[in-house]
CSV table of N, CA and C in Angstrom, one decimal:
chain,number,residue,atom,x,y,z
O,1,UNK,N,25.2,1.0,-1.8
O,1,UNK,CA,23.9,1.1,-1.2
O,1,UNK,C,24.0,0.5,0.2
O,2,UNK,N,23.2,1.3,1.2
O,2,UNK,CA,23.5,0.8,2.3
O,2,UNK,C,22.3,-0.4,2.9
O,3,UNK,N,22.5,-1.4,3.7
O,3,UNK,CA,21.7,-2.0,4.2
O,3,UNK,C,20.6,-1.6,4.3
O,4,UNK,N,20.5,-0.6,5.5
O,4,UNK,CA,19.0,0.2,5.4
O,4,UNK,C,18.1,0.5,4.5
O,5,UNK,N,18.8,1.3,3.9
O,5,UNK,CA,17.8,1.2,2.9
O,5,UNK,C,17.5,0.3,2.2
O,6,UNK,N,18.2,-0.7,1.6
O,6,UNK,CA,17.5,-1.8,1.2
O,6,UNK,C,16.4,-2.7,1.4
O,7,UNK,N,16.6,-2.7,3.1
O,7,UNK,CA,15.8,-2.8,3.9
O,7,UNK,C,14.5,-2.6,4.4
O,8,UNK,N,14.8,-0.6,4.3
O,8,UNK,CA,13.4,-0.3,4.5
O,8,UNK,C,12.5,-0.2,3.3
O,9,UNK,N,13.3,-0.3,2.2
O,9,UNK,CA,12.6,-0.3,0.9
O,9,UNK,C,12.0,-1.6,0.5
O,10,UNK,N,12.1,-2.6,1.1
O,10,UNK,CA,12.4,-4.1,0.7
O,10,UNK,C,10.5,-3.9,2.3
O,11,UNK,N,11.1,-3.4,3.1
O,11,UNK,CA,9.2,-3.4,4.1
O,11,UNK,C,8.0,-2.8,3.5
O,12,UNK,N,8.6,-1.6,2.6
O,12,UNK,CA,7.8,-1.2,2.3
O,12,UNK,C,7.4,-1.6,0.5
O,13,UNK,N,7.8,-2.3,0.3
O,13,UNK,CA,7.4,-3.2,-0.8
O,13,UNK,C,6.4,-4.6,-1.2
O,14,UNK,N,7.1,-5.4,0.5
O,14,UNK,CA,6.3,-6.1,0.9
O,14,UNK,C,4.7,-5.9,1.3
O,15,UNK,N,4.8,-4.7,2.5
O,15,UNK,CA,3.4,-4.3,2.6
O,15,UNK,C,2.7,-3.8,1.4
O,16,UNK,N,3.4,-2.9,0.3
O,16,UNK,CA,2.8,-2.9,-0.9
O,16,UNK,C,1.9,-4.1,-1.3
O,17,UNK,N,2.9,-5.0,-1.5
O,17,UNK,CA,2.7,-6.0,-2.1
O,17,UNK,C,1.1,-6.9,-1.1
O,18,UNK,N,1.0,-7.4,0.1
O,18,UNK,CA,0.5,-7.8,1.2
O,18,UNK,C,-1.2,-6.7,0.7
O,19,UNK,N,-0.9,-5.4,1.1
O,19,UNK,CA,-1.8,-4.4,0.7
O,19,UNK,C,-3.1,-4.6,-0.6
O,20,UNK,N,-2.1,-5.0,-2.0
O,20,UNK,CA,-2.7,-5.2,-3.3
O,20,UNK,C,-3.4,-6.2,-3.0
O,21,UNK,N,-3.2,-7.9,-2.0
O,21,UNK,CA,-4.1,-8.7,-2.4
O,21,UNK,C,-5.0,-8.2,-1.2
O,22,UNK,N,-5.0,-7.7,-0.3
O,22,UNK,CA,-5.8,-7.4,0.9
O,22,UNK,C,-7.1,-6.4,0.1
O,23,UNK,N,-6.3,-5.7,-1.0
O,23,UNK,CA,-7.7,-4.7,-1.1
O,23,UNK,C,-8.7,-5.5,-2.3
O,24,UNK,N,-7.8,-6.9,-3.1
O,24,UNK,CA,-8.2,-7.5,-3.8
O,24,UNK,C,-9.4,-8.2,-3.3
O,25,UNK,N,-9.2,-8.8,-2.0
O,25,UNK,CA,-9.8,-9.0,-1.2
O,25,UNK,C,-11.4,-8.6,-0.5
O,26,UNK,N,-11.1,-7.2,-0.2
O,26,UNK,CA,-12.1,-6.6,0.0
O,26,UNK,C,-12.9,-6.2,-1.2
O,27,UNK,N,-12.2,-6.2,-2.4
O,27,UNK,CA,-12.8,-5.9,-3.6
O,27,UNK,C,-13.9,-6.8,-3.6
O,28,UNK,N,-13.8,-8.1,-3.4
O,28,UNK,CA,-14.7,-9.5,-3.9
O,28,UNK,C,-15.5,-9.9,-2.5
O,29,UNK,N,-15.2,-9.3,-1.2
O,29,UNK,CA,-16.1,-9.2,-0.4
O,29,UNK,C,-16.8,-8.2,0.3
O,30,UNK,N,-16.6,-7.1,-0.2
O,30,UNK,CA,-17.4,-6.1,0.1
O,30,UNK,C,-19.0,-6.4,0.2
O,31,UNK,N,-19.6,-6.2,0.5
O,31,UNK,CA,-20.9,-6.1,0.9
O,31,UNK,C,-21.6,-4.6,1.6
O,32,UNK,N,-23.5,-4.6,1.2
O,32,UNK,CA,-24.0,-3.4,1.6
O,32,UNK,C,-24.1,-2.8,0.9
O,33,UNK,N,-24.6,-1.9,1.2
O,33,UNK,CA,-25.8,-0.4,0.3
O,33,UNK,C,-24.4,0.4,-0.3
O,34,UNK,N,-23.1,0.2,0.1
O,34,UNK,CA,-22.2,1.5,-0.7
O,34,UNK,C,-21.3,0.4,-1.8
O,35,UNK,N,-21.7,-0.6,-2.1
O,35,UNK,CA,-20.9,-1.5,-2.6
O,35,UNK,C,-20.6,-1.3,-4.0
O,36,UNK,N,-21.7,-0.6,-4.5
O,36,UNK,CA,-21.0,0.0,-6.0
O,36,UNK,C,-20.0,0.9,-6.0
O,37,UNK,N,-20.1,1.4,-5.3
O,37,UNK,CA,-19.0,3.0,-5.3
O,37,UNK,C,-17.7,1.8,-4.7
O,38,UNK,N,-17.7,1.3,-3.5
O,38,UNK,CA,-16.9,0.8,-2.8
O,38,UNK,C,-16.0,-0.1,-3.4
O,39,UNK,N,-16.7,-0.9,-4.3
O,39,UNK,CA,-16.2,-2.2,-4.9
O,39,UNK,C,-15.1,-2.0,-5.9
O,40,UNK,N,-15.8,-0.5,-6.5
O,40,UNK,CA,-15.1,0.2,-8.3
O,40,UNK,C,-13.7,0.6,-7.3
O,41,UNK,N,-13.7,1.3,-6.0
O,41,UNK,CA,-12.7,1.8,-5.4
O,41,UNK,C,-11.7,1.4,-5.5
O,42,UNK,N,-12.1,0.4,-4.8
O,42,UNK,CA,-11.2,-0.8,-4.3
O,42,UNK,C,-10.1,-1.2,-5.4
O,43,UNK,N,-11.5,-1.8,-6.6
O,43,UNK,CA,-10.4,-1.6,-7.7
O,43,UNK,C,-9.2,-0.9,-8.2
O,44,UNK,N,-10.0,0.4,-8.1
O,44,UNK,CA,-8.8,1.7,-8.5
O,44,UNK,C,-7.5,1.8,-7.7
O,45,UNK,N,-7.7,1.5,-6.3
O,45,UNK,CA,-6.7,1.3,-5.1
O,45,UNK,C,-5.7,0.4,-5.8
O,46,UNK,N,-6.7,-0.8,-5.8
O,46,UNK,CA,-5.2,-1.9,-5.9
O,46,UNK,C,-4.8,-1.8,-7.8
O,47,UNK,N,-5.2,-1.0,-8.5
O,47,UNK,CA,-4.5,-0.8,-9.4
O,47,UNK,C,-3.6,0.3,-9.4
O,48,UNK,N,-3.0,1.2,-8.7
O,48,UNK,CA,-3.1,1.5,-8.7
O,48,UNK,C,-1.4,1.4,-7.9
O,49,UNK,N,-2.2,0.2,-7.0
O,49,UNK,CA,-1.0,-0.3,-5.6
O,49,UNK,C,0.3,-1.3,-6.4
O,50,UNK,N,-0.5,-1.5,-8.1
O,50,UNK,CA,0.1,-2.5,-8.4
O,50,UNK,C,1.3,-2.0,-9.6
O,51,UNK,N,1.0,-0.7,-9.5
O,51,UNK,CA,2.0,-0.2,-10.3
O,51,UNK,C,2.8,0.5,-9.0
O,52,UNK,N,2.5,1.1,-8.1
O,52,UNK,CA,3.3,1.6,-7.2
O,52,UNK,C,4.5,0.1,-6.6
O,53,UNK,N,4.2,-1.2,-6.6
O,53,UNK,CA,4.7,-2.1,-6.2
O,53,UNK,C,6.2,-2.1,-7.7
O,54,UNK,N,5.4,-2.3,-8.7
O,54,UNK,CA,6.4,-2.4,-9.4
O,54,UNK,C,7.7,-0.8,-9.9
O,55,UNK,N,7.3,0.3,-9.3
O,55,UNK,CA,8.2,1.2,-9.1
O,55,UNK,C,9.2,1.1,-8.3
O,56,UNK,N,8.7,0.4,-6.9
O,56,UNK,CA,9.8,0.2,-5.9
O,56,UNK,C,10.8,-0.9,-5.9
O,57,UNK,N,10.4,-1.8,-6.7
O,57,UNK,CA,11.1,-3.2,-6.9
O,57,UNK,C,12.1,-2.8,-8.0
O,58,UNK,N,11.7,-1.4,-9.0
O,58,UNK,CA,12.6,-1.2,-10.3
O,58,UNK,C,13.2,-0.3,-9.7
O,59,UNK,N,12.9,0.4,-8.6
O,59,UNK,CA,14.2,1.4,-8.6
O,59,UNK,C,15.3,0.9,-7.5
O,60,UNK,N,14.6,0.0,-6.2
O,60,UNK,CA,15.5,-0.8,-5.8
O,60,UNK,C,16.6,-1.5,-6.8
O,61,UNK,N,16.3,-1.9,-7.9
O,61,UNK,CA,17.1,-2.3,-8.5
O,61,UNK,C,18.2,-1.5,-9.5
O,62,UNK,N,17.5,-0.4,-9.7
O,62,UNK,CA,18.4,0.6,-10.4
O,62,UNK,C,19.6,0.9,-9.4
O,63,UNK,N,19.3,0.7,-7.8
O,63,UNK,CA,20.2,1.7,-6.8
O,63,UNK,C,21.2,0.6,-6.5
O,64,UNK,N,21.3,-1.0,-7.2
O,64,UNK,CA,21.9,-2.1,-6.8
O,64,UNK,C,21.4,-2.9,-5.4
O,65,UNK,N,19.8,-2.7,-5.4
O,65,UNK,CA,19.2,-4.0,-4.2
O,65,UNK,C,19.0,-4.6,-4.8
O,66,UNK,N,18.6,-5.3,-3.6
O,66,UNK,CA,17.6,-6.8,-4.2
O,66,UNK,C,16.1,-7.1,-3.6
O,67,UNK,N,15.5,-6.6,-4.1
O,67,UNK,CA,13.5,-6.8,-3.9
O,67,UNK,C,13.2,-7.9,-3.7
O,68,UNK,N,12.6,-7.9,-2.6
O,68,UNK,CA,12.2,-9.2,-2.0
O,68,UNK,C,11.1,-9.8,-3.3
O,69,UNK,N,11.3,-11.2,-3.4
O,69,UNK,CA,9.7,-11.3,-4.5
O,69,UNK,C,9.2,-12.6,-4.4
O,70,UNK,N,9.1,-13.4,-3.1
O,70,UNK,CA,8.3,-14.8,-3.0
O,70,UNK,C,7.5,-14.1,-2.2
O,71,UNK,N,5.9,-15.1,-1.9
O,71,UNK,CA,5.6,-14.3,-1.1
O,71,UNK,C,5.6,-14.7,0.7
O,72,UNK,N,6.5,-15.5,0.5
O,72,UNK,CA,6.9,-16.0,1.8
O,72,UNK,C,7.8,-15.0,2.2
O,73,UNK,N,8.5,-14.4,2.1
O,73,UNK,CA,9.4,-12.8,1.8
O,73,UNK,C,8.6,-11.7,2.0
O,74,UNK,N,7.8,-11.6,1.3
O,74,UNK,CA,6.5,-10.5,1.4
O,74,UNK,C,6.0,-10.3,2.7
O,75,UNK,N,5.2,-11.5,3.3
O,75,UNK,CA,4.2,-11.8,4.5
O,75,UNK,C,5.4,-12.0,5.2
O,76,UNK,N,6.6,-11.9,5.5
O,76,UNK,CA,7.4,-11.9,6.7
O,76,UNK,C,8.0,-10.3,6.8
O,77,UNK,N,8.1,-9.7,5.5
O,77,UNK,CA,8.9,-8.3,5.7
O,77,UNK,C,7.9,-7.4,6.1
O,78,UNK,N,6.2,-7.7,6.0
O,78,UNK,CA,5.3,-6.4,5.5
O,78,UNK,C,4.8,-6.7,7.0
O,79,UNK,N,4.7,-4.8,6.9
O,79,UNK,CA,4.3,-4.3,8.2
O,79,UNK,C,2.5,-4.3,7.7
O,80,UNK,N,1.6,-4.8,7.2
O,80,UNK,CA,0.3,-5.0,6.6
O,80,UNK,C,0.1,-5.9,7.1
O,81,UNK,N,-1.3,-6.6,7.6
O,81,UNK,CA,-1.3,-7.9,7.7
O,81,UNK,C,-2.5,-8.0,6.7
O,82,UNK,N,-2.8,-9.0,6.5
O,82,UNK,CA,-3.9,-9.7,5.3
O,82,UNK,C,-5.5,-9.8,5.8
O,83,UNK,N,-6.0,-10.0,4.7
O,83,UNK,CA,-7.4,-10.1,5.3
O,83,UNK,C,-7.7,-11.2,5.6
O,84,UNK,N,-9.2,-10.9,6.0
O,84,UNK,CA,-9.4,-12.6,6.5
O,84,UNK,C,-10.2,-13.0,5.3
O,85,UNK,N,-10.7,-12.7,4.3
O,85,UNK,CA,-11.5,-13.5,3.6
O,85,UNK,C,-12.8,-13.4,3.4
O,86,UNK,N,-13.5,-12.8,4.4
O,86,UNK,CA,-14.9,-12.8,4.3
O,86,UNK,C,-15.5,-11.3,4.1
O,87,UNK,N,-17.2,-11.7,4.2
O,87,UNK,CA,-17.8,-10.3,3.4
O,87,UNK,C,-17.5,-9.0,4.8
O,88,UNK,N,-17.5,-8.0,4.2
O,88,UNK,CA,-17.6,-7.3,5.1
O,88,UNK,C,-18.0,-6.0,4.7
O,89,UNK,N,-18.6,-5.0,5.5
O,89,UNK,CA,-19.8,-3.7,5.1
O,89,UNK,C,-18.6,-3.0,4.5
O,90,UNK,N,-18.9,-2.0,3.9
O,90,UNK,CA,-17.9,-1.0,3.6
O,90,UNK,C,-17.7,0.0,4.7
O,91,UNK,N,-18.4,0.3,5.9
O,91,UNK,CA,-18.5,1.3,6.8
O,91,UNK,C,-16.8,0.5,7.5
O,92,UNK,N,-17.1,-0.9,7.6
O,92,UNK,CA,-16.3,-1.6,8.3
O,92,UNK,C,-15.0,-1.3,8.0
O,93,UNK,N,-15.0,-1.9,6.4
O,93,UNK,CA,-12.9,-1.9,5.7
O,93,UNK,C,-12.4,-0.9,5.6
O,94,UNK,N,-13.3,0.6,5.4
O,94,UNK,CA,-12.7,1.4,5.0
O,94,UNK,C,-12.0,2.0,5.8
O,95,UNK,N,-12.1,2.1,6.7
O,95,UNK,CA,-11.3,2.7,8.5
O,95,UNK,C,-10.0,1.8,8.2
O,96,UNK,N,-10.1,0.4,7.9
O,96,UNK,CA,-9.1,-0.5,8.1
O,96,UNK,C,-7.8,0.3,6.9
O,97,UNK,N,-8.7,0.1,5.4
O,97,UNK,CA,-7.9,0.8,4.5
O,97,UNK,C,-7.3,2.1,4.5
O,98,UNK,N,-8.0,3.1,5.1
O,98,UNK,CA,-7.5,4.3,5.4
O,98,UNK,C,-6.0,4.1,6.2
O,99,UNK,N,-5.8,3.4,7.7
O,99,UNK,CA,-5.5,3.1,8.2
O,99,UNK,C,-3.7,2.3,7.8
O,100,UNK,N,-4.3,1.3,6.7
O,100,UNK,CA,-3.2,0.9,6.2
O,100,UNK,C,-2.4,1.7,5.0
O,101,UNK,N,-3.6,2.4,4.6
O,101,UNK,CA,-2.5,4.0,3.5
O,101,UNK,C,-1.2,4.6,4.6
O,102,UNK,N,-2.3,4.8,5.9
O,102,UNK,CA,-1.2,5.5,7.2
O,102,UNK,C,0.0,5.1,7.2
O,103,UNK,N,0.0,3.5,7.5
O,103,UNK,CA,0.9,2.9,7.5
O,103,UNK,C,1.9,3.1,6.0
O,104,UNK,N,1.8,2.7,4.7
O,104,UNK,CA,2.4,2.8,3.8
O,104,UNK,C,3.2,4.7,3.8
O,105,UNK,N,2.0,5.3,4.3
O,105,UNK,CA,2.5,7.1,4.3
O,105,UNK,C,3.9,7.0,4.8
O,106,UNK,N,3.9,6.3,6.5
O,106,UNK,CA,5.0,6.3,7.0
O,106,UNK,C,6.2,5.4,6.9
O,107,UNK,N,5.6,4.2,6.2
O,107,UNK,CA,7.0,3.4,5.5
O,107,UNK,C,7.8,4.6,4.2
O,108,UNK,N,6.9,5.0,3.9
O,108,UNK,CA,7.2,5.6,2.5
O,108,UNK,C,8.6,6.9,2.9
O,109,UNK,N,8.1,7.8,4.2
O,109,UNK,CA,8.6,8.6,5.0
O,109,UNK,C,9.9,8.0,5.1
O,110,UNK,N,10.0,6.7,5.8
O,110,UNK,CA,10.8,6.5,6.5
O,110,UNK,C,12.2,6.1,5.4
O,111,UNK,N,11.7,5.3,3.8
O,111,UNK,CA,12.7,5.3,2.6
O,111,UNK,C,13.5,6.5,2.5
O,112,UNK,N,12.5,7.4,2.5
O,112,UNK,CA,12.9,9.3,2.1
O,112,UNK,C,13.6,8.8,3.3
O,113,UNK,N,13.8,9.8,4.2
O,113,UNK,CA,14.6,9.3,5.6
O,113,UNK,C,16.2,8.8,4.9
O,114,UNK,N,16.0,7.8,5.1
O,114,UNK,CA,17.3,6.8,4.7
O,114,UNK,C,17.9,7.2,3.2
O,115,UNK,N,16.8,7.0,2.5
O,115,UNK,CA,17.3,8.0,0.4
O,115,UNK,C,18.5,9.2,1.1
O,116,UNK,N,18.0,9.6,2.1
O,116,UNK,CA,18.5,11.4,1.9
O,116,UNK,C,19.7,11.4,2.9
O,117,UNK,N,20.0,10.4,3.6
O,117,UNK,CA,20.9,10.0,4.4
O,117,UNK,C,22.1,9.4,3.7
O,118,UNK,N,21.6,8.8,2.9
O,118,UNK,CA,22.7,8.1,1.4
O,118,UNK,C,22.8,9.3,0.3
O,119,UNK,N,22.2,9.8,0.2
O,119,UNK,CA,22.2,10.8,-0.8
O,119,UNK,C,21.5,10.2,-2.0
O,120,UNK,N,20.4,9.4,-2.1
O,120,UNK,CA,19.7,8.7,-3.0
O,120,UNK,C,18.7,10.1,-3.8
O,121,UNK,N,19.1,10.8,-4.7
O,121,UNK,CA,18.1,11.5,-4.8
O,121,UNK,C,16.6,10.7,-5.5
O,122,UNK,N,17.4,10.0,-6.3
O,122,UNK,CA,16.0,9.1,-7.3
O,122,UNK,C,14.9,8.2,-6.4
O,123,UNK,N,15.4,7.7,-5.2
O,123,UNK,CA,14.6,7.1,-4.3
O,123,UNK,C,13.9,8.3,-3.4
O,124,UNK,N,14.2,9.2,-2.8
O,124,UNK,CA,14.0,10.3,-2.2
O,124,UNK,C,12.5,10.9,-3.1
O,125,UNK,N,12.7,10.7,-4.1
O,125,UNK,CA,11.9,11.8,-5.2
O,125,UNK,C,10.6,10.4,-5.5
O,126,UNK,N,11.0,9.1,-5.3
O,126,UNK,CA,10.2,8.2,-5.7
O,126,UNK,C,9.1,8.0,-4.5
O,127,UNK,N,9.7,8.5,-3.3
O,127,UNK,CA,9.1,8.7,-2.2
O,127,UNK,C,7.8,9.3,-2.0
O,128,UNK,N,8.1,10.9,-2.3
O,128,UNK,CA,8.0,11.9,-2.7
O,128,UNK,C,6.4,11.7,-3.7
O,129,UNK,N,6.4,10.8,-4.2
O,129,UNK,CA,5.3,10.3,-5.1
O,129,UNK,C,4.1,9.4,-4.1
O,130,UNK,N,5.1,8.9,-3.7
O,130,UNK,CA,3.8,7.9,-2.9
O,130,UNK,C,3.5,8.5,-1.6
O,131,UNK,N,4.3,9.0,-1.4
O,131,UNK,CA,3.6,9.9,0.0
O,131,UNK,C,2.2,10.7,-0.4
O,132,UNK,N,2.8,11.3,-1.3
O,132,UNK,CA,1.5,12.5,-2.0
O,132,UNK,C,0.0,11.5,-2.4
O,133,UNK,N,0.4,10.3,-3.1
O,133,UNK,CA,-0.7,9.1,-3.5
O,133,UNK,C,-1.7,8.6,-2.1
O,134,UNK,N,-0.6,8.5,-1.1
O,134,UNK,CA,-1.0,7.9,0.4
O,134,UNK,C,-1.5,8.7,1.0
O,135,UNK,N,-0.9,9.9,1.4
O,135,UNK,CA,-1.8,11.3,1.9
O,135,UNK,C,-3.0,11.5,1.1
O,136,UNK,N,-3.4,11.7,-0.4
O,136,UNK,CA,-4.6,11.6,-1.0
O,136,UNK,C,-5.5,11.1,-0.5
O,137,UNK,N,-5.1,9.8,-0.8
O,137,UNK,CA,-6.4,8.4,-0.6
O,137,UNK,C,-6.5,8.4,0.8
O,138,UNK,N,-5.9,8.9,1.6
O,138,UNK,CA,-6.3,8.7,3.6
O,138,UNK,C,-7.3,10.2,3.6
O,139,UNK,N,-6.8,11.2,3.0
O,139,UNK,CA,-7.9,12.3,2.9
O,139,UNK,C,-9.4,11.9,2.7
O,140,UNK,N,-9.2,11.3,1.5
O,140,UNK,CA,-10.7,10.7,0.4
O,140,UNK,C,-11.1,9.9,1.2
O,141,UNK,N,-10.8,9.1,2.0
O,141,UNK,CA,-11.1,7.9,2.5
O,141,UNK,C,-12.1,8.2,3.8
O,142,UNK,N,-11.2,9.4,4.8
O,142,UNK,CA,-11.6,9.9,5.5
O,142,UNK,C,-12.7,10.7,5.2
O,143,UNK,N,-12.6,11.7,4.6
O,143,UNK,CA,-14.0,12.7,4.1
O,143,UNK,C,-15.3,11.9,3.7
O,144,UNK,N,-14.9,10.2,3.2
O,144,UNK,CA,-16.2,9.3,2.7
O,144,UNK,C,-16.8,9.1,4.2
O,145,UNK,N,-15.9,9.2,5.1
O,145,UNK,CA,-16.2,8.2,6.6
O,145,UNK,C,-17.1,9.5,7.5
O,146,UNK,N,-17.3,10.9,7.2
O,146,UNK,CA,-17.5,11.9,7.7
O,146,UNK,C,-19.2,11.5,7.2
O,147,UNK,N,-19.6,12.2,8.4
O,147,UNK,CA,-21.9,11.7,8.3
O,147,UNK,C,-22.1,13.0,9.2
């Protein structure tokens, strides 16, 4: 296995990872008139984020990496930054969340990239998953943001 990949699999794990407590986050501070729909979302996201986390960390390991897993490792590899903590509208996060799928879309891209460069088909194909997950939810997310 080559460095790279390890690597870019190891960013895009971290932001995974950064991602799940960020939407945790906005789960418990959402606020405003869409907050039922918004709150249940949120949930679905980061359950969602939290099996996708543990796919990448198992197949890194099937391919002979090593997955980053303190979270001091996490908040230094991940291209995500964190929330701040407080309430905020749903009109507000969702742009942000949309935003951060983008980001994940094109980490995800970038593994495929490197997978297919090594000849990783199993990583390539694991890609292949979360891209389709990430493109979804930036659709849905968007279409909610449409008035």
């Amino acid at each position: 296995m080559k460095k790279e990949l390890n690597g870019s699999m190891n960013e895009l794990l971290s932001s995974l990872e950064v991602f799940y407590h960020k939407l945790q986050s906005y789960h418990w501070y959402v606020k405003g008139s869409a907050f039922f729909t918004v709150h249940a979302q949120l949930e679905s996201y980061y359950d969602e984020v939290s099996e996708e986390i543990d796919e990448v960390a198992e197949t890194l390991l099937m391919i002979g990496g090593a997955p980053a897993s303190t979270l001091k490792e996490f908040l230094k590899l991940s291209k995500i930054s964190e929330s701040e903590g407080v309430y905020v509208k749903a009109d507000e996060l969702l742009p942000k969340v949309r935003d951060d799928f983008a980001l994940l879309e094109k980490l995800a891209e970038e593994v495929k990239t490197a997978a297919e460069e090594e000849g990783s088909a199993l990583v390539s194909a694991k890609m292949d998953d979360l891209i389709e997950s990430f493109s979804k939810a930036i659709w849905m997310i968007s279409q909610s943001l449409m008035d």
